Each structure stands twice: as structure tokens, then as C-alpha cells.
CSV table of C-alpha atoms in Angstrom, one decimal:
chain,number,residue,atom,x,y,z
Y,1,GLY,CA,8.1,-16.5,8.5
Y,2,GLN,CA,5.5,-14.2,6.4
Y,3,ASN,CA,4.4,-14.4,3.3
Y,4,ILE,CA,1.6,-13.7,0.7
Y,5,ASP,CA,0.0,-15.4,-2.4
Y,6,GLN,CA,-1.3,-13.8,-4.6
Y,7,PRO,CA,-1.9,-14.7,-8.7
Y,8,THR,CA,-0.1,-12.1,-10.8
Y,9,GLU,CA,-2.8,-11.5,-13.5
Y,10,MET,CA,-5.7,-11.9,-14.5
Y,11,THR,CA,-8.6,-11.5,-17.8
Y,12,ALA,CA,-12.2,-11.4,-17.1
Y,13,THR,CA,-14.7,-10.3,-19.5
Y,14,GLU,CA,-16.7,-6.7,-18.7
Y,15,GLY,CA,-20.8,-7.6,-17.2
Y,16,ALA,CA,-19.1,-11.2,-15.5
Y,17,ILE,CA,-17.9,-12.6,-12.5
Y,18,VAL,CA,-14.1,-12.8,-10.9
Y,19,GLN,CA,-13.1,-14.0,-7.9
Y,20,ILE,CA,-8.9,-13.4,-6.8
Y,21,ASN,CA,-7.3,-15.1,-4.7
Y,22,CYS,CA,-4.7,-14.5,-1.6
Y,23,THR,CA,-3.5,-17.1,0.7
Y,24,TYR,CA,-1.0,-16.1,4.0
Y,25,GLN,CA,1.2,-17.3,5.6
Y,26,THR,CA,1.4,-15.0,9.4
Y,27,SER,CA,2.4,-15.7,12.5
Y,28,GLY,CA,0.3,-13.2,14.3
Y,29,PHE,CA,-2.8,-12.7,12.1
Y,30,ASN,CA,-5.1,-9.0,13.1
Y,31,GLY,CA,-6.8,-8.2,9.8
Y,32,LEU,CA,-6.5,-8.9,6.7
Y,33,PHE,CA,-7.1,-5.2,3.3
Y,34,TRP,CA,-8.0,-5.3,0.0
Y,35,TYR,CA,-6.7,-2.7,-1.5
Y,36,GLN,CA,-7.4,-1.1,-5.6
Y,37,GLN,CA,-5.0,0.7,-7.7
Y,38,HIS,CA,-5.7,1.9,-11.1
Y,39,ALA,CA,-2.0,2.5,-13.5
Y,40,GLY,CA,-0.3,5.8,-12.1
Y,41,GLU,CA,-2.1,6.0,-9.1
Y,42,ALA,CA,-2.8,5.1,-5.3
Y,43,PRO,CA,-4.2,2.5,-3.7
Y,44,THR,CA,-6.8,2.9,-2.2
Y,45,PHE,CA,-8.8,0.3,0.8
Y,46,LEU,CA,-11.4,-1.4,-0.7
Y,47,SER,CA,-11.9,-4.0,2.1
Y,48,TYR,CA,-11.1,-5.1,5.5
Y,49,ASN,CA,-12.0,-8.7,6.9
Y,50,VAL,CA,-11.1,-9.6,10.7
Y,51,LEU,CA,-13.6,-12.2,11.5
Y,52,ASP,CA,-14.7,-15.7,8.9
Y,53,GLY,CA,-17.1,-14.6,6.2
Y,54,LEU,CA,-18.1,-12.4,3.6
Y,55,GLU,CA,-18.5,-8.3,3.8
Y,56,GLU,CA,-20.6,-7.3,1.4
Y,57,LYS,CA,-20.4,-4.1,-0.3
Y,58,GLY,CA,-22.2,-3.3,-3.5
Y,59,ARG,CA,-20.5,-5.3,-6.4
Y,60,PHE,CA,-17.6,-6.2,-3.9
Y,61,SER,CA,-17.5,-8.6,-1.4
Y,62,SER,CA,-14.6,-10.4,0.6
Y,63,PHE,CA,-14.3,-13.9,2.1
Y,64,LEU,CA,-11.9,-14.2,5.0
Y,65,SER,CA,-10.8,-18.0,6.2
Y,66,ARG,CA,-8.2,-17.6,9.0
Y,67,SER,CA,-7.9,-21.5,9.5
Y,68,LYS,CA,-7.1,-21.8,6.3
Y,69,GLY,CA,-5.1,-18.8,5.4
Y,70,TYR,CA,-7.5,-18.0,2.3
Y,71,SER,CA,-9.0,-14.8,1.1
Y,72,TYR,CA,-10.8,-13.9,-1.3
Y,73,LEU,CA,-12.6,-10.4,-3.6
Y,74,LEU,CA,-15.5,-10.8,-5.3
Y,75,LEU,CA,-16.2,-8.9,-7.7
Y,76,LYS,CA,-19.6,-8.9,-9.9
Y,77,GLU,CA,-20.9,-7.5,-12.5
Y,78,LEU,CA,-17.8,-6.0,-14.0
Y,79,GLN,CA,-17.4,-2.8,-15.1
Y,80,MET,CA,-14.2,-2.1,-17.9
Y,81,LYS,CA,-13.2,0.1,-15.0
Y,82,ASP,CA,-12.0,-2.6,-12.4
Y,83,SER,CA,-9.3,-3.5,-14.9
Y,84,ALA,CA,-6.6,-2.0,-12.0
Y,85,SER,CA,-4.5,-3.6,-9.5
Y,86,TYR,CA,-5.8,-5.6,-6.2
Y,87,LEU,CA,-3.8,-5.5,-3.6
Y,88,CYS,CA,-4.1,-7.5,-1.0
Y,89,ALA,CA,-2.3,-6.5,2.2
Y,90,VAL,CA,-2.7,-8.3,6.2
Y,91,ARG,CA,-1.2,-7.1,9.8
Y,92,ASP,CA,1.2,-9.4,11.5
Y,93,LYS,CA,0.9,-9.0,15.1
Y,94,GLU,CA,4.0,-10.0,15.4
Y,95,SER,CA,5.2,-7.5,12.7
Y,96,SER,CA,6.5,-4.2,14.4
Y,97,ASN,CA,3.2,-2.1,15.8
Y,98,TYR,CA,0.8,-4.2,13.6
Y,99,GLN,CA,1.7,-3.4,10.0
Y,100,LEU,CA,0.9,-4.6,6.9
Y,101,ILE,CA,2.6,-7.5,5.1
Y,102,TRP,CA,1.3,-6.8,1.8
Y,103,GLY,CA,2.1,-9.3,-1.1
Y,104,ALA,CA,2.7,-8.4,-5.2
Y,105,GLY,CA,-1.0,-7.5,-6.4
Y,106,THR,CA,-3.2,-9.4,-9.1
Y,107,LYS,CA,-4.0,-7.4,-12.6
Y,108,LEU,CA,-7.1,-7.9,-13.4
Y,109,ILE,CA,-7.8,-6.9,-17.7
Y,110,ILE,CA,-12.0,-6.3,-18.4
Y,111,LYS,CA,-11.8,-7.1,-21.2
Y,112,PRO,CA,-15.5,-5.9,-23.7
L,1,ASP,CA,-9.8,16.9,4.1
L,2,ALA,CA,-7.5,17.3,0.5
L,3,GLY,CA,-5.8,13.6,1.8
L,4,VAL,CA,-3.0,13.5,1.6
L,5,ILE,CA,-0.8,15.7,-0.6
L,6,GLN,CA,2.8,14.5,-2.5
L,7,SER,CA,4.4,16.4,-4.1
L,8,PRO,CA,6.5,16.5,-6.8
L,9,ARG,CA,4.6,14.0,-8.3
L,10,HIS,CA,7.0,13.6,-11.0
L,11,GLU,CA,11.2,14.7,-10.5
L,12,VAL,CA,13.4,13.2,-13.5
L,13,THR,CA,17.1,13.6,-11.9
L,14,GLU,CA,20.8,13.3,-11.2
L,15,MET,CA,23.0,10.3,-9.9
L,16,GLY,CA,24.3,11.3,-7.1
L,17,GLN,CA,22.0,14.5,-7.0
L,18,GLU,CA,20.3,15.1,-3.7
L,19,VAL,CA,16.4,14.2,-4.1
L,20,THR,CA,13.2,15.0,-1.6
L,21,LEU,CA,10.4,14.2,-1.5
L,22,ARG,CA,7.1,15.8,0.3
L,23,CYS,CA,3.9,14.5,2.2
L,24,LYS,CA,1.0,16.6,4.3
L,25,PRO,CA,-0.7,14.2,5.4
L,26,ILE,CA,-4.5,14.0,6.7
L,27,SER,CA,-4.7,15.9,9.7
L,28,GLY,CA,-5.7,13.9,12.5
L,29,HIS,CA,-3.7,11.4,11.2
L,30,ASP,CA,-1.3,10.5,13.9
L,31,TYR,CA,0.8,7.6,11.7
L,32,LEU,CA,2.1,8.3,8.6
L,33,PHE,CA,3.8,5.6,5.9
L,34,TRP,CA,6.3,6.3,3.6
L,35,TYR,CA,6.9,3.6,0.6
L,36,ARG,CA,8.3,2.2,-2.3
L,37,GLN,CA,6.9,0.4,-5.6
L,38,THR,CA,8.8,-1.1,-7.9
L,39,MET,CA,7.4,-3.4,-10.4
L,40,MET,CA,9.6,-5.9,-9.5
L,41,ARG,CA,9.5,-5.7,-5.6
L,42,GLY,CA,5.6,-4.1,-5.4
L,43,LEU,CA,4.8,-2.0,-2.3
L,44,GLU,CA,7.6,-1.5,0.7
L,45,LEU,CA,7.4,0.0,3.8
L,46,LEU,CA,10.7,2.5,3.9
L,47,ILE,CA,9.3,3.7,7.6
L,48,TYR,CA,6.8,4.8,9.8
L,49,PHE,CA,5.8,8.0,12.3
L,50,ASN,CA,3.8,7.5,15.5
L,51,ASN,CA,3.1,11.3,16.7
L,52,ASN,CA,6.0,11.8,14.1
L,53,VAL,CA,8.3,10.2,15.8
L,54,PRO,CA,9.0,8.0,14.0
L,55,ILE,CA,9.1,3.4,15.0
L,56,ASP,CA,10.6,1.9,12.5
L,57,ASP,CA,12.6,2.3,9.6
L,58,SER,CA,14.2,-1.0,9.4
L,59,GLY,CA,12.8,-0.6,5.3
L,60,MET,CA,15.1,1.8,4.4
L,61,PRO,CA,17.4,0.7,2.0
L,62,GLU,CA,21.2,3.2,2.8
L,63,ASP,CA,22.0,5.1,5.0
L,64,ARG,CA,21.5,7.3,1.6
L,65,PHE,CA,17.7,8.2,2.1
L,66,SER,CA,16.0,9.7,5.8
L,67,ALA,CA,13.0,11.2,6.7
L,68,LYS,CA,12.1,13.0,9.1
L,69,MET,CA,8.7,14.7,10.3
L,70,PRO,CA,9.4,18.0,12.3
L,71,ASN,CA,5.4,18.5,13.0
L,72,ALA,CA,2.3,16.8,12.6
L,73,SER,CA,1.0,18.1,8.9
L,74,PHE,CA,5.0,17.6,7.5
L,75,SER,CA,7.0,15.3,6.6
L,76,THR,CA,10.9,14.3,3.9
L,77,LEU,CA,11.7,11.7,2.2
L,78,LYS,CA,15.8,12.2,1.2
L,79,ILE,CA,17.3,10.2,-1.0
L,80,GLN,CA,21.3,11.9,-1.0
L,81,PRO,CA,22.6,11.4,-3.3
L,82,SER,CA,20.6,9.5,-6.1
L,83,GLU,CA,20.9,6.1,-7.4
L,84,PRO,CA,19.4,4.6,-10.5
L,85,ARG,CA,18.2,1.9,-8.8
L,86,ASP,CA,16.0,4.3,-6.5
L,87,SER,CA,13.9,5.3,-9.3
L,88,ALA,CA,10.5,4.4,-8.0
L,89,VAL,CA,7.1,5.5,-7.4
L,90,TYR,CA,7.3,6.9,-3.3
L,91,PHE,CA,4.0,7.0,-1.7
L,92,CYS,CA,3.1,8.7,1.0
L,93,ALA,CA,0.1,7.0,4.0
L,94,SER,CA,-1.1,8.0,6.7
L,95,ARG,CA,-4.1,6.8,8.9
L,96,HIS,CA,-5.6,7.2,12.8
L,97,THR,CA,-4.5,4.8,16.2
L,98,PRO,CA,-7.2,2.1,16.0
L,99,LEU,CA,-5.6,-1.0,13.9
L,100,ASN,CA,-9.2,-1.6,11.1
L,101,THR,CA,-9.0,1.5,9.5
L,102,GLU,CA,-7.5,1.9,6.4
L,103,ALA,CA,-4.5,4.1,5.6
L,104,PHE,CA,-5.0,6.4,3.1
L,105,PHE,CA,-2.6,6.2,0.4
L,106,GLY,CA,-1.3,10.0,-1.8
L,107,GLN,CA,-1.1,10.1,-5.3
L,108,GLY,CA,1.9,9.4,-5.0
L,109,THR,CA,5.3,10.3,-6.9
L,110,ARG,CA,7.2,9.2,-9.7
L,111,LEU,CA,11.1,9.8,-9.2
L,112,THR,CA,13.4,8.6,-12.7
L,113,VAL,CA,17.5,9.2,-11.5
L,114,VAL,CA,19.6,8.9,-15.1
């Protein structure tokens, strides 16, 4: 079957670093996306990983290990505006036309 | 490009009424998706279109839900009759064909059925 797990909620301090984990089980992995969603707004794209390793983009980095079915999103130098939900989504070749399977999201709370 | 445009942003309706949600995808995108998001169930794919053709509607909860895409620049999601459990935020998203491209979401329609 298909399953994606993320922590429901995390808290971190402004200026610090936080790592949000995502584990998945799919029969035909074909890429992993991270999206950010502020309360009351639409999800917006952060990163895409299809090969193992780390993808860095400014303060945000995303890591993938296909053998472990594991990814994480690393946020550095946290700012108050980073308070949002972070959604992990996996593309599965076995799903209809390679559609995304979405995690429930991790709500990140940044404290001063 | 103005991005994916949805209307209305908010809709409050009485149980039993028909509700129509509208979406204009980004020009040139050949995939369009309708999602529903609730606290309990997260983001759920309802239906998606490729080149205006419905490909997979297995996520549509009931026959009360229907979606159309008469042309490349417009899609509707209709609920008839609406029920309180349909209350949610409905997102429309679009993307290009290549699998490594991300989907762009509209701002969503917050539907409340009382």
C-alpha cells in the first residue's frame, strides 16, 4: 500500500535549525516534493528530490534516501515567517498517471 | 501570469443548495487538479484532468460531486445537493506535463455548508 508519515507538530526557536522528517511506503517511488502552507493560504512548492542526497536552496535543504524511504526538510536560521505547515508528497508510479500521495503535514511553530 | 485563479474565495450556503466552484489554471498547463483539504483528512485529490479530459475521478466522494473542464482555461467543481460534511477548503492546482515539475495551487475556496 501507500503511506506517508510526518510528525503532526513541531516547535522551534527563531534563529535555530529544525529538521522535519517524512517516511514513506510506496510500491513505485518516482520523486518527493516538499510544500509549505501558511494558515489560510495555498500550498507553495519548496523542493523536489528524485535521487538520493541533499538539495540545498537558500535556508532550506531537502534530503532523500530511497533505500530507507526517508526524507527530511532542513530549515536554517529560522524566522517567524517560517511558521507554517510543511507537506511531504510522494509521486508513485503505481498510482493513476503518477499522481502525488500527500502526507498530513507538519505544523511548525516558531517561538521568539 | 497571475497564477491559478479560483472563485469565490469564500462560500457559505445552506444544506441542499447547489454550489459551483470555479478555476482558471495557469496558461499552458495541461494538468488540472481539484483537491479538498480538511483538518481531519488533510489534502485529498478529488479529480484531475489532462488536456481537458477527466483522467481519474476516483477521489470524488459521491455522485453529488461533479467536475467539468470545457476548455483549457476553465474548470468547475459542482456539489449538488450540498451537505454540512462538504465544508472544507477546495483547491485547484495546475502543472506542466513533465513529472518533475511542481503543481501550482490557487488560493482555494473555503466552503461552509450550514
